PDB file of C-alpha atoms in Angstrom:
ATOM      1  CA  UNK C  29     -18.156 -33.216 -42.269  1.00  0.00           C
ATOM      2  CA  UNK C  30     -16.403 -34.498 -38.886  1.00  0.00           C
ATOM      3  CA  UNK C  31     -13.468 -32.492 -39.912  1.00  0.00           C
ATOM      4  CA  UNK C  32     -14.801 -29.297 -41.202  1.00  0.00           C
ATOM      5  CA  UNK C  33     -17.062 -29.577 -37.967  1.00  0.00           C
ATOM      6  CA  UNK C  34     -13.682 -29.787 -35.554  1.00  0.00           C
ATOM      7  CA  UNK C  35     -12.170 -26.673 -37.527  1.00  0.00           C
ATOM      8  CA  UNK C  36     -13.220 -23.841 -34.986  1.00  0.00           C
ATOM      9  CA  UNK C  37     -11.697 -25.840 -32.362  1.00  0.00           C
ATOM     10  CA  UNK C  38      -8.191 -26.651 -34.111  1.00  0.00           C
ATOM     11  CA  UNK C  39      -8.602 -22.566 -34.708  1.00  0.00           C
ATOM     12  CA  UNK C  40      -8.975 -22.078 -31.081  1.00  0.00           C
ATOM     13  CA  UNK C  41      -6.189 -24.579 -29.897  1.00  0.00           C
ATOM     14  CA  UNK C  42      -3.642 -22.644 -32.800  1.00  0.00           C
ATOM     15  CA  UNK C  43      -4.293 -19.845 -31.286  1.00  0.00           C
ATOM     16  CA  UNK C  44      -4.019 -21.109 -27.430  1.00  0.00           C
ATOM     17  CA  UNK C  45      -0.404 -22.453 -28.237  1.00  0.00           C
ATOM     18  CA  UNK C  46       0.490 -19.137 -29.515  1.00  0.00           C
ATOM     19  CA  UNK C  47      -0.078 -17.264 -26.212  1.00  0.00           C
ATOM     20  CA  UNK C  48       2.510 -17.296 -24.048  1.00  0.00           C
ATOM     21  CA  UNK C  49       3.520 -14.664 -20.613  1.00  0.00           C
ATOM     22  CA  UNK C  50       4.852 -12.174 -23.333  1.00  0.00           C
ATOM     23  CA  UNK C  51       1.919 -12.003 -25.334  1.00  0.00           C
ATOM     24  CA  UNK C  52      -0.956 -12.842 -23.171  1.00  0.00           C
ATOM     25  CA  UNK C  53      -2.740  -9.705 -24.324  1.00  0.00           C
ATOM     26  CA  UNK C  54      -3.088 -11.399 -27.337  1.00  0.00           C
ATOM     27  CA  UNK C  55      -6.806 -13.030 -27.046  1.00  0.00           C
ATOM     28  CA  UNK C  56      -8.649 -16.341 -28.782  1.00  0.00           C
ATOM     29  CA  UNK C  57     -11.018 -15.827 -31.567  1.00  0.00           C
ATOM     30  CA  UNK C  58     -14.601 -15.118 -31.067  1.00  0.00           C
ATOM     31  CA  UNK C  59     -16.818 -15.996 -33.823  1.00  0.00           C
ATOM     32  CA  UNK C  60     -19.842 -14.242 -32.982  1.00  0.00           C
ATOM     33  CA  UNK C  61     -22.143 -17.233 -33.128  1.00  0.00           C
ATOM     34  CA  UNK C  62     -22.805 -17.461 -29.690  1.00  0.00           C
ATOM     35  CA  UNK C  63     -22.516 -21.166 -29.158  1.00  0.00           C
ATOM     36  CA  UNK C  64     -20.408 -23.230 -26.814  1.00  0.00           C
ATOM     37  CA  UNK C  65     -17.156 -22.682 -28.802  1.00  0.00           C
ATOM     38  CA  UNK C  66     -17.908 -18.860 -28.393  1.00  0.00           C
ATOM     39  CA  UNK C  67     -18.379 -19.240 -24.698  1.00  0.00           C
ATOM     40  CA  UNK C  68     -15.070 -21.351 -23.783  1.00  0.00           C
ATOM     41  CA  UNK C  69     -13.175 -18.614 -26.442  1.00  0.00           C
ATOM     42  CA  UNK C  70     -14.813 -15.951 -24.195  1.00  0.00           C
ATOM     43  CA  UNK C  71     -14.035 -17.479 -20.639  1.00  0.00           C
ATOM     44  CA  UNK C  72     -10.422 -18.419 -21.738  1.00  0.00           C
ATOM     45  CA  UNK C  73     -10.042 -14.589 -22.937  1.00  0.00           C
ATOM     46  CA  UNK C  74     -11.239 -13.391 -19.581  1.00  0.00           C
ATOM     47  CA  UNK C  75      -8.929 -15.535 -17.459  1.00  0.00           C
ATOM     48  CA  UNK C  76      -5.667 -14.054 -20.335  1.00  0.00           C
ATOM     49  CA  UNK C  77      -7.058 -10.851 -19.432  1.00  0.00           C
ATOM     50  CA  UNK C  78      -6.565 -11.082 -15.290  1.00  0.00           C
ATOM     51  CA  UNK C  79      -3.614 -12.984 -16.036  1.00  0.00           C
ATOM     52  CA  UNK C  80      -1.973 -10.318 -18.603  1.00  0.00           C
ATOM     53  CA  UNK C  81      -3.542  -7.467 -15.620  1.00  0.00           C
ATOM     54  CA  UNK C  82      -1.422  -9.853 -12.739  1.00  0.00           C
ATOM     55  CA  UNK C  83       2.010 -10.096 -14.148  1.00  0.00           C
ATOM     56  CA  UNK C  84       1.801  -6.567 -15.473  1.00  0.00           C
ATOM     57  CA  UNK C  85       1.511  -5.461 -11.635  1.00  0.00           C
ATOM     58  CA  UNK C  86       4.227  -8.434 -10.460  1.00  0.00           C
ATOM     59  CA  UNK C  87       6.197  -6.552 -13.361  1.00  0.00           C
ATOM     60  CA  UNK C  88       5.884  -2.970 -11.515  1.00  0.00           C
ATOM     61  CA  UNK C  89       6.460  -4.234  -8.514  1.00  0.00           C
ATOM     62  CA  UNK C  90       9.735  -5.905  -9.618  1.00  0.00           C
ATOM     63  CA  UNK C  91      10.760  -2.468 -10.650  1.00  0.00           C
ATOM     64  CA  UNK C  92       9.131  -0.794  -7.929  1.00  0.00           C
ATOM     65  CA  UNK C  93      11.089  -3.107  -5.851  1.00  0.00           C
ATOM     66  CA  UNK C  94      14.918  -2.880  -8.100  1.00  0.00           C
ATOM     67  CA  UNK C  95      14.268   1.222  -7.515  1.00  0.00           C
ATOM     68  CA  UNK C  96      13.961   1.254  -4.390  1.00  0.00           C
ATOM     69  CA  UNK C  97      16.685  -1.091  -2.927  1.00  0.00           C
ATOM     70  CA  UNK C  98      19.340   0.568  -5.610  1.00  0.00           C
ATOM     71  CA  UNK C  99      19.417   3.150  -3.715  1.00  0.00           C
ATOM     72  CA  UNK C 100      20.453   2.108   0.146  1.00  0.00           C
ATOM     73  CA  UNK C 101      22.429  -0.443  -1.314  1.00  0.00           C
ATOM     74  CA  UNK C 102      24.640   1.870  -3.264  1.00  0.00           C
ATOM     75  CA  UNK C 103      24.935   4.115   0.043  1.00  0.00           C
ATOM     76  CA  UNK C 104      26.425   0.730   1.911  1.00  0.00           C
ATOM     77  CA  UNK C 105      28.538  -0.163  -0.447  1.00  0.00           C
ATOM     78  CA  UNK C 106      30.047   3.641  -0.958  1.00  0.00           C
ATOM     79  CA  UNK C 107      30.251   4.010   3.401  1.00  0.00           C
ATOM     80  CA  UNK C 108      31.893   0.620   3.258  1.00  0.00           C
ATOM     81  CA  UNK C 109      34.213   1.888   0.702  1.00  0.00           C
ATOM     82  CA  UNK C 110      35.528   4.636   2.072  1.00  0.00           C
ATOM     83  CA  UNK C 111      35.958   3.540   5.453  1.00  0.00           C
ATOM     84  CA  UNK C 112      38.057   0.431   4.090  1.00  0.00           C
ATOM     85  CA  UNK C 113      40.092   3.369   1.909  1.00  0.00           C
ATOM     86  CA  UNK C 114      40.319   6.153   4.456  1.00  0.00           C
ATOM     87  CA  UNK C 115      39.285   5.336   7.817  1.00  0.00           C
ATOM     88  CA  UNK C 116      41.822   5.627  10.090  1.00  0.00           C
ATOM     89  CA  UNK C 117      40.314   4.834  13.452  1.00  0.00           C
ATOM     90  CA  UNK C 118      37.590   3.052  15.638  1.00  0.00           C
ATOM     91  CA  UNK C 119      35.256   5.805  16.038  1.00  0.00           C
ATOM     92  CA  UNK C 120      35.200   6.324  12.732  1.00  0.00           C
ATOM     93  CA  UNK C 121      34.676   2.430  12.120  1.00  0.00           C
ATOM     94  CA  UNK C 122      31.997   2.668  14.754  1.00  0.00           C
ATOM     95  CA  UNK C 123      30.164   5.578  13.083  1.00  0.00           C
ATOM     96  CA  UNK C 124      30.304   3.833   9.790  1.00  0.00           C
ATOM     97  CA  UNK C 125      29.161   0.610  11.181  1.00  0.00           C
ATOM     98  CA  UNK C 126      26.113   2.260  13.115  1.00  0.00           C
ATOM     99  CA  UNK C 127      25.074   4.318  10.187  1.00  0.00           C
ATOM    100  CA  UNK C 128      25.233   1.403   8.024  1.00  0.00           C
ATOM    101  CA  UNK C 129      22.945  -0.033  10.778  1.00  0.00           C
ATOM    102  CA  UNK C 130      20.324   1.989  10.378  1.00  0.00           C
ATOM    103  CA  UNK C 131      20.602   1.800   6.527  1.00  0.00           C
ATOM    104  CA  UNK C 132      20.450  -2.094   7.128  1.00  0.00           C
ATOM    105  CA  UNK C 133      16.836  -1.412   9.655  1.00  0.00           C
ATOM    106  CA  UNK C 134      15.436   0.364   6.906  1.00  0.00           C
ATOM    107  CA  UNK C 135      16.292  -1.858   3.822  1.00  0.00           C
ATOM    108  CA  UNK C 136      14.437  -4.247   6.276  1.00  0.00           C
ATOM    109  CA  UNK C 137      11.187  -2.620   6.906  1.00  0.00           C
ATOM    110  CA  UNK C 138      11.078  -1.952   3.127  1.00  0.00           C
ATOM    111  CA  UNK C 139      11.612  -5.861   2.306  1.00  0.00           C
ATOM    112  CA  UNK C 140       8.860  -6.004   5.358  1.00  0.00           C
ATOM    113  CA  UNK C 141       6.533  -3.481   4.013  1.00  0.00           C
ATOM    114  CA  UNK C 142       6.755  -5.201   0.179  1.00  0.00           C
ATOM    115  CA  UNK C 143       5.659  -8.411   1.641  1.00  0.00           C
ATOM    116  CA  UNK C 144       3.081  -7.761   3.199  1.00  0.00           C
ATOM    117  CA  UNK C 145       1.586  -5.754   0.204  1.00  0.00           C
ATOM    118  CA  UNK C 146       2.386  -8.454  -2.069  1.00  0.00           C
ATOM    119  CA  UNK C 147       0.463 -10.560   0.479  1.00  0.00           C
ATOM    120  CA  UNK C 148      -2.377  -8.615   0.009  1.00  0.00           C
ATOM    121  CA  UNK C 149      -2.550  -8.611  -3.410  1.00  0.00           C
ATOM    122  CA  UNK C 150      -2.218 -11.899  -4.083  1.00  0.00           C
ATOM    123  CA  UNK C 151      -4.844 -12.797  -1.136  1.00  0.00           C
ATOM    124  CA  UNK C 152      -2.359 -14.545   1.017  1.00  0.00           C
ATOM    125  CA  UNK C 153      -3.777 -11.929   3.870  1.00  0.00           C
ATOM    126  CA  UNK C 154      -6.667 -13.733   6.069  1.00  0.00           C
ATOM    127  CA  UNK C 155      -9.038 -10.839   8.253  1.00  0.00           C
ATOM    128  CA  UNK C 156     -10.936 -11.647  11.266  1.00  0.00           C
ATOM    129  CA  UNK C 157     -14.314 -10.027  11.357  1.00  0.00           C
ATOM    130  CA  UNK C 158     -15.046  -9.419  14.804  1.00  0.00           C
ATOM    131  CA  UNK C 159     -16.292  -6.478  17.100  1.00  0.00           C
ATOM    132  CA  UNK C 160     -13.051  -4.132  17.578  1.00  0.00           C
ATOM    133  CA  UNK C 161     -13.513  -1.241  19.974  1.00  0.00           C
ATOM    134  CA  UNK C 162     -11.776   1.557  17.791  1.00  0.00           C
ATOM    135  CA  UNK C 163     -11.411   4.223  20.966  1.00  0.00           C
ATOM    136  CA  UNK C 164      -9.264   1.146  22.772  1.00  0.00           C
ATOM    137  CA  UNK C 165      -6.818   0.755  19.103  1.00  0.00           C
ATOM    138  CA  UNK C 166      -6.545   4.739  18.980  1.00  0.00           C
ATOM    139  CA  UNK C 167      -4.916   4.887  22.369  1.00  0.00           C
ATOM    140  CA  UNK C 168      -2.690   2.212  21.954  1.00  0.00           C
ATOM    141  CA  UNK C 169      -1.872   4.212  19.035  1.00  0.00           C
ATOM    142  CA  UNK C 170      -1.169   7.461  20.826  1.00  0.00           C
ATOM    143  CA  UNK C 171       1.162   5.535  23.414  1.00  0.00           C
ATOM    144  CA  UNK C 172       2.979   4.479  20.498  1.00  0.00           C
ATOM    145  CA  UNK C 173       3.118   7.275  18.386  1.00  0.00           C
ATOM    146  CA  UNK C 174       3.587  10.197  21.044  1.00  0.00           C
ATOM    147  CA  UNK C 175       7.104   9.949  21.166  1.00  0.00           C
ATOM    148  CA  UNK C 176       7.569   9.898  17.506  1.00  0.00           C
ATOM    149  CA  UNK C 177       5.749  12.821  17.120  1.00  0.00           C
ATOM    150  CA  UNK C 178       6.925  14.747  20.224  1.00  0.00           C
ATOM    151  CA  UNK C 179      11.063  14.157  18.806  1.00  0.00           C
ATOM    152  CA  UNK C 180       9.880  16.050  15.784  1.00  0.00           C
ATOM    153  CA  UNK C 181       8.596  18.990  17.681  1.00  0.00           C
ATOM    154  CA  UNK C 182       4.830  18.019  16.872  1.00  0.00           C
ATOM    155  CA  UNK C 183       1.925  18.118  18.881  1.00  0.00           C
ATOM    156  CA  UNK C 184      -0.269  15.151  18.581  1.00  0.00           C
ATOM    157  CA  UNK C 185      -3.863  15.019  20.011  1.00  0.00           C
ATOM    158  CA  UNK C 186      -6.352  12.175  19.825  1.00  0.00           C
ATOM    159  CA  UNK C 187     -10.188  13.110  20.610  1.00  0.00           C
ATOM    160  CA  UNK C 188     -12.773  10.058  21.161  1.00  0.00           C
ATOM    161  CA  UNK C 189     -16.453   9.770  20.882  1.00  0.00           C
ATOM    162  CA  UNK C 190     -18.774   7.460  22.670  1.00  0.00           C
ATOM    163  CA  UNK C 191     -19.375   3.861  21.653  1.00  0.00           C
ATOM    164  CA  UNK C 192     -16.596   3.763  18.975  1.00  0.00           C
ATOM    165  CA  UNK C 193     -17.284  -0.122  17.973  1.00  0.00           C
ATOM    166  CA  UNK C 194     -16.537  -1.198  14.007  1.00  0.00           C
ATOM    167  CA  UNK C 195     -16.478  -5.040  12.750  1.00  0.00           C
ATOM    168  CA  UNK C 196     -13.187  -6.283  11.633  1.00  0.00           C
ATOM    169  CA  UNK C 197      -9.470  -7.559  11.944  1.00  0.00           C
ATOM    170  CA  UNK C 198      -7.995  -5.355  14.966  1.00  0.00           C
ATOM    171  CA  UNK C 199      -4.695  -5.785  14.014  1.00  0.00           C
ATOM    172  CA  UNK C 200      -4.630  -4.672  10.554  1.00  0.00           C
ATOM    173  CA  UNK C 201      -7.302  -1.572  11.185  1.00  0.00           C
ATOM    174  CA  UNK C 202      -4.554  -0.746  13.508  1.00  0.00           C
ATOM    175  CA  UNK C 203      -2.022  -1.009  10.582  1.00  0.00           C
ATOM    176  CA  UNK C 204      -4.220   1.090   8.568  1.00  0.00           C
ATOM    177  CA  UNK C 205      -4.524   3.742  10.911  1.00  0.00           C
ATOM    178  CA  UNK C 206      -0.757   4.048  12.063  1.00  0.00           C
ATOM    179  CA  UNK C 207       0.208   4.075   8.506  1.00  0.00           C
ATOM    180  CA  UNK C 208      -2.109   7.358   8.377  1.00  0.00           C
ATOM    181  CA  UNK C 209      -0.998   8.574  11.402  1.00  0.00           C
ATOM    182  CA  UNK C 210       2.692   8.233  10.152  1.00  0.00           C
ATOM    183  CA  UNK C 211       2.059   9.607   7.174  1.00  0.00           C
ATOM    184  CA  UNK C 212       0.687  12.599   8.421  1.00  0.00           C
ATOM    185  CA  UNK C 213       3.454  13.168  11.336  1.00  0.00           C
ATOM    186  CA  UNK C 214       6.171  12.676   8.655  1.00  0.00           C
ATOM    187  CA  UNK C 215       4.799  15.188   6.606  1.00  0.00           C
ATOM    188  CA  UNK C 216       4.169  17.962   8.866  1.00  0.00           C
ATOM    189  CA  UNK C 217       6.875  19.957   9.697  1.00  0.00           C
ATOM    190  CA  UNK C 218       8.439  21.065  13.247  1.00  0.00           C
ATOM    191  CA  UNK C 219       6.162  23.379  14.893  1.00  0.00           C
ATOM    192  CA  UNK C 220       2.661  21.607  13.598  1.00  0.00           C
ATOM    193  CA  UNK C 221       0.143  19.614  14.933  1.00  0.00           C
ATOM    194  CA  UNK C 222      -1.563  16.480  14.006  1.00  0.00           C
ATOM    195  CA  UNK C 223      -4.947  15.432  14.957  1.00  0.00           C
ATOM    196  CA  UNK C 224      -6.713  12.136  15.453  1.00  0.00           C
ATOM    197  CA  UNK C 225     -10.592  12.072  15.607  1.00  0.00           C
ATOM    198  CA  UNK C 226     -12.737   8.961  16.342  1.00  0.00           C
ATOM    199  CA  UNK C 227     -16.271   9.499  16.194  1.00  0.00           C
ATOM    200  CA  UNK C 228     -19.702   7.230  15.591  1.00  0.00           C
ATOM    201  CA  UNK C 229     -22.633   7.845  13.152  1.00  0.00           C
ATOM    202  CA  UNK C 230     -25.305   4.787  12.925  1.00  0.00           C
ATOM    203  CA  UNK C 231     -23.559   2.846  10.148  1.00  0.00           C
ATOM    204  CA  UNK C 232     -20.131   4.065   9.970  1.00  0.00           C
ATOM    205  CA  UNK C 233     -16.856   4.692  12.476  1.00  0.00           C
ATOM    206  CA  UNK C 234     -14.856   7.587  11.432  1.00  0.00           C
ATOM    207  CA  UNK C 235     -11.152   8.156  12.079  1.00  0.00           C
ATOM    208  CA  UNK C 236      -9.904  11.121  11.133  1.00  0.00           C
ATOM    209  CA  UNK C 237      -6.570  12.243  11.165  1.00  0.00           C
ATOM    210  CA  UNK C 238      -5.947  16.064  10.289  1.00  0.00           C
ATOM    211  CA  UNK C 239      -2.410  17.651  10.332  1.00  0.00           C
ATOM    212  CA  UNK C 240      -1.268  20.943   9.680  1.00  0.00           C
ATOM    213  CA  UNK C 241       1.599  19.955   7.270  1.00  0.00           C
ATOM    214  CA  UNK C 242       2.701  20.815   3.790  1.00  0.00           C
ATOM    215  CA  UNK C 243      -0.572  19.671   1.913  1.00  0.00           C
ATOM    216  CA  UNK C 244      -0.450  17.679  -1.267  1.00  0.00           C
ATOM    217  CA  UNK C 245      -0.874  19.442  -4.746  1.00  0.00           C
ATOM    218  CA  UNK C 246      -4.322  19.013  -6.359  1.00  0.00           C
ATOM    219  CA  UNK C 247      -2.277  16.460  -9.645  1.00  0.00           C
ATOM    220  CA  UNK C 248      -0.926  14.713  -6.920  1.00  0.00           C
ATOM    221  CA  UNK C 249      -4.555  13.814  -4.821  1.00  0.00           C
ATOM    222  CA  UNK C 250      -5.862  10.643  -7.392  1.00  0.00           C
ATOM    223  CA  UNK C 251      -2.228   8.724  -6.845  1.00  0.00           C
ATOM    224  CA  UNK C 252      -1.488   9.298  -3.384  1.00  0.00           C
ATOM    225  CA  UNK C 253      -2.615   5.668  -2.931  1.00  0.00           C
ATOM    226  CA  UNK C 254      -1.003   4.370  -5.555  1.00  0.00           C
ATOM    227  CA  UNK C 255       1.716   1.956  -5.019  1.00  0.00           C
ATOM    228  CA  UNK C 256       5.604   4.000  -5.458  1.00  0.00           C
ATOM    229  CA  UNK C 257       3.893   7.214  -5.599  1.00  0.00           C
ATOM    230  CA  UNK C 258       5.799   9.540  -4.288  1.00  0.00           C
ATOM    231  CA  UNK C 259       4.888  13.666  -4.866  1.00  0.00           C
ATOM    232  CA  UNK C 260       7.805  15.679  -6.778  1.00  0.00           C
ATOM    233  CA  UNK C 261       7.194  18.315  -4.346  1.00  0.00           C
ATOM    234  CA  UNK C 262      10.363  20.418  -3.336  1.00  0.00           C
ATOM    235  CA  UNK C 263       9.555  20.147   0.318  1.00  0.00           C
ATOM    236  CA  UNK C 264       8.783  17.026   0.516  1.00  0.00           C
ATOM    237  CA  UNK C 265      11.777  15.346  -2.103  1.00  0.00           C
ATOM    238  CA  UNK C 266      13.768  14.483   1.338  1.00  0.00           C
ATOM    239  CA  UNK C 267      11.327  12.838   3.456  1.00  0.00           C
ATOM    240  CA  UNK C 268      12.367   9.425   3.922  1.00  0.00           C
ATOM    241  CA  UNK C 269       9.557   6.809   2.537  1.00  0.00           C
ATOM    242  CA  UNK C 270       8.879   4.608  -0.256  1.00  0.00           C
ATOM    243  CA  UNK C 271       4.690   5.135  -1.169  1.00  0.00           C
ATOM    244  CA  UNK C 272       3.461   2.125   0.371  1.00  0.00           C
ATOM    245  CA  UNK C 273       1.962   3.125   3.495  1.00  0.00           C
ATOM    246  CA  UNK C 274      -1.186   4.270   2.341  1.00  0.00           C
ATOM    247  CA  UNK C 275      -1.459   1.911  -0.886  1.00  0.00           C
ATOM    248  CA  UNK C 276      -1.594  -0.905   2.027  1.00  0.00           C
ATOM    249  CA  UNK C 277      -3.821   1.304   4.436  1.00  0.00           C
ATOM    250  CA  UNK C 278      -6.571   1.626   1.366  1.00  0.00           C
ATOM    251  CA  UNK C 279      -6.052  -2.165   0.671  1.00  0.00           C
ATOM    252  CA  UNK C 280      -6.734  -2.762   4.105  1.00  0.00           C
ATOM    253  CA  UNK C 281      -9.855  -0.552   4.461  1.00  0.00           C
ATOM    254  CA  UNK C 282     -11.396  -1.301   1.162  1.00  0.00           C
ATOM    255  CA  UNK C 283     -11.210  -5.469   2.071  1.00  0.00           C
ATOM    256  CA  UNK C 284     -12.975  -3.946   5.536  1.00  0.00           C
ATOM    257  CA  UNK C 285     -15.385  -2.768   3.489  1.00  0.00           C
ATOM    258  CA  UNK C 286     -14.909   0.952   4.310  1.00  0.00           C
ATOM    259  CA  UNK C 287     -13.375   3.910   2.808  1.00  0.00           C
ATOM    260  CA  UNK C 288     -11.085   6.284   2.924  1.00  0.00           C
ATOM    261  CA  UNK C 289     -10.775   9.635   1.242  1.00  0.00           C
ATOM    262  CA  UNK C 290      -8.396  12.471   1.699  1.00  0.00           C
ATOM    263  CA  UNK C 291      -8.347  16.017   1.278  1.00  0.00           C
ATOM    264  CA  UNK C 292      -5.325  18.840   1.069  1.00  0.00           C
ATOM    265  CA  UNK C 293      -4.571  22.206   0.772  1.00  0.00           C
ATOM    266  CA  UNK C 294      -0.780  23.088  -0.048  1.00  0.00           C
ATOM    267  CA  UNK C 295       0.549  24.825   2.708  1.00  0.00           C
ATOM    268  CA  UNK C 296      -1.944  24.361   4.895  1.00  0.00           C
ATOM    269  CA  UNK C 297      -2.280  20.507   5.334  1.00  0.00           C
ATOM    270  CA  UNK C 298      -4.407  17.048   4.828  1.00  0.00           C
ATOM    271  CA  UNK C 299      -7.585  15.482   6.234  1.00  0.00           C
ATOM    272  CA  UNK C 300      -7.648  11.757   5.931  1.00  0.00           C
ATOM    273  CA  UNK C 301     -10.875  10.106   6.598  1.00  0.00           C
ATOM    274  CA  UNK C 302     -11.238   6.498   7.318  1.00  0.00           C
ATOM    275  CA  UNK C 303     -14.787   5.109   7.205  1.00  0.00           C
ATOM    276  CA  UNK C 304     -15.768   1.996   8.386  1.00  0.00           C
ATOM    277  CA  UNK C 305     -18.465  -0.523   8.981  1.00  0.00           C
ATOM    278  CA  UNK C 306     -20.162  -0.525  13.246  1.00  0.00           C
ATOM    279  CA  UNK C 307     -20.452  -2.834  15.075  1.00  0.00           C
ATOM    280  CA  UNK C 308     -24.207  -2.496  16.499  1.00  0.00           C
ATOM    281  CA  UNK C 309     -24.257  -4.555  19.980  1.00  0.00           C
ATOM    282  CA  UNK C 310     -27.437  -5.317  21.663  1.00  0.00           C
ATOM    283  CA  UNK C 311     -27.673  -2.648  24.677  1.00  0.00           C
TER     284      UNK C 311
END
């Protein structure tokens, strides 16, 4: 009786040693009786299933990750190449070297950029939640950003409204909203404009940012904040970028508790608008 008592658990330790990382969608049986075997069987199953949903995303961004370094390593290696096969001078060692340079800054921003998202997401990232006076962050942002935009022939304008106060970490609302920002100068070609728009309702700070730029095609809108994502767009298939600045701007603003939406007409530009919690002082 002991023994035919102890067979449901021998079932469920079989089929624990059979799970390993390659088959942890693979789940323990459940017998249906609802007792405490049932429960353990279900728990265990649950934690497989975030498990199985974790290294399935450490997977894609492993290949996220081999994609995207390929690339600028290849274009070192080639420069490098040819200059040891054909260069015949110092200026032409010095242009290779300073190109390679800025190849080099950019390979680190993306090993910068896939750090911090993998951070993030594995809750390494630790946010104040404090009063952060919004109006203050978007200047600091328009000092910063006013001579990116005004080297690519755009105009950027920031307009602030009164008592512009949200709850949260200032320095990575500030990330959020300079990855928008970016984005939207980056997309939006010589000639355009981009706006920035802080303004107050009783339970929310909005930031808009509004640019007059080459819009993003209806299929693309649900996976623009998707990590990689990058649009197949023919004007857009040179812009320099990888698709994690706004996958780390959402993650950002969601663990804020705020939002952020988008909309986009092709050819006539995006509206990105962030939405977050006030703070409410006491005057």
């Amino acid at each position: 009786m002991a023994s035919r008592a102890l067979n449901p658990v021998r079932n469920l330790v079989r089929a624990a040693k059979r799970i390993d990382v390659s088959s942890l969608h693979h789940r323990l049986p459940v017998t249906g009786n609802r007792d405490e075997l049932d429960e353990l069987a279900t728990t265990f199953n649950e934690a497989f299933a975030r498990l199985d949903a974790a290294v399935g995303e450490m997977k894609q961004l492993m290949a996220g990750m081999a994609h995207e370094l390929r690339t600028p390593l290849a274009a070192l290696r080639g420069e490098a190449e040819l200059a040891l096969l054909h260069g015949q001078s110092v200026d032409e060692f010095k242009r290779v070297l300073t190109s390679q340079l800025e190849d080099i800054d950019k390979l680190t921003r993306l090993i910068g950029q896939l750090l911090t998202v993998t951070k993030a997401e594995s809750g390494l990232l630790r946010l104040d939640s404090r009063p952060v006076d919004m109006e203050e962050l978007l200047k600091g942002l328009a000092d910063t950003l006013s001579v990116l935009a005004s080297a690519k022939g755009i105009a950027l304008n920031f307009e602030y409204g009164p008592n512009l106060h949200a709850v949260g970490d200032a320095q990575w609302l500030k990330h959020a909203v300079l990855n928008v920002i970016d984005n939207a100068i980056k997309y939006t070609p010589e000639g355009g404009s981009v706006t920035v728009r802080g303004t107050r309702t009783d339970s929310v700070v909005v930031v808009e940012v509004i640019d007059t730029g080459f819009g993003i095609a209806p299929e693309a809108l649900p996976h623009i904040f998707e990590r990689f994502y990058r649009s197949d767009s023919l004007l857009t298939k040179d812009i320099e970028g990888v698709g994690l600045g706004l996958n780390l701007a959402k993650w950002i603003v969601d663990h804020h508790g705020g939002t952020i939406d988008v909309e986009s007409e092709v050819g006539k530009g995006s509206r990105f608008m962030i939405r977050l919690p006030t703070y409410l002082d006491n005057n």
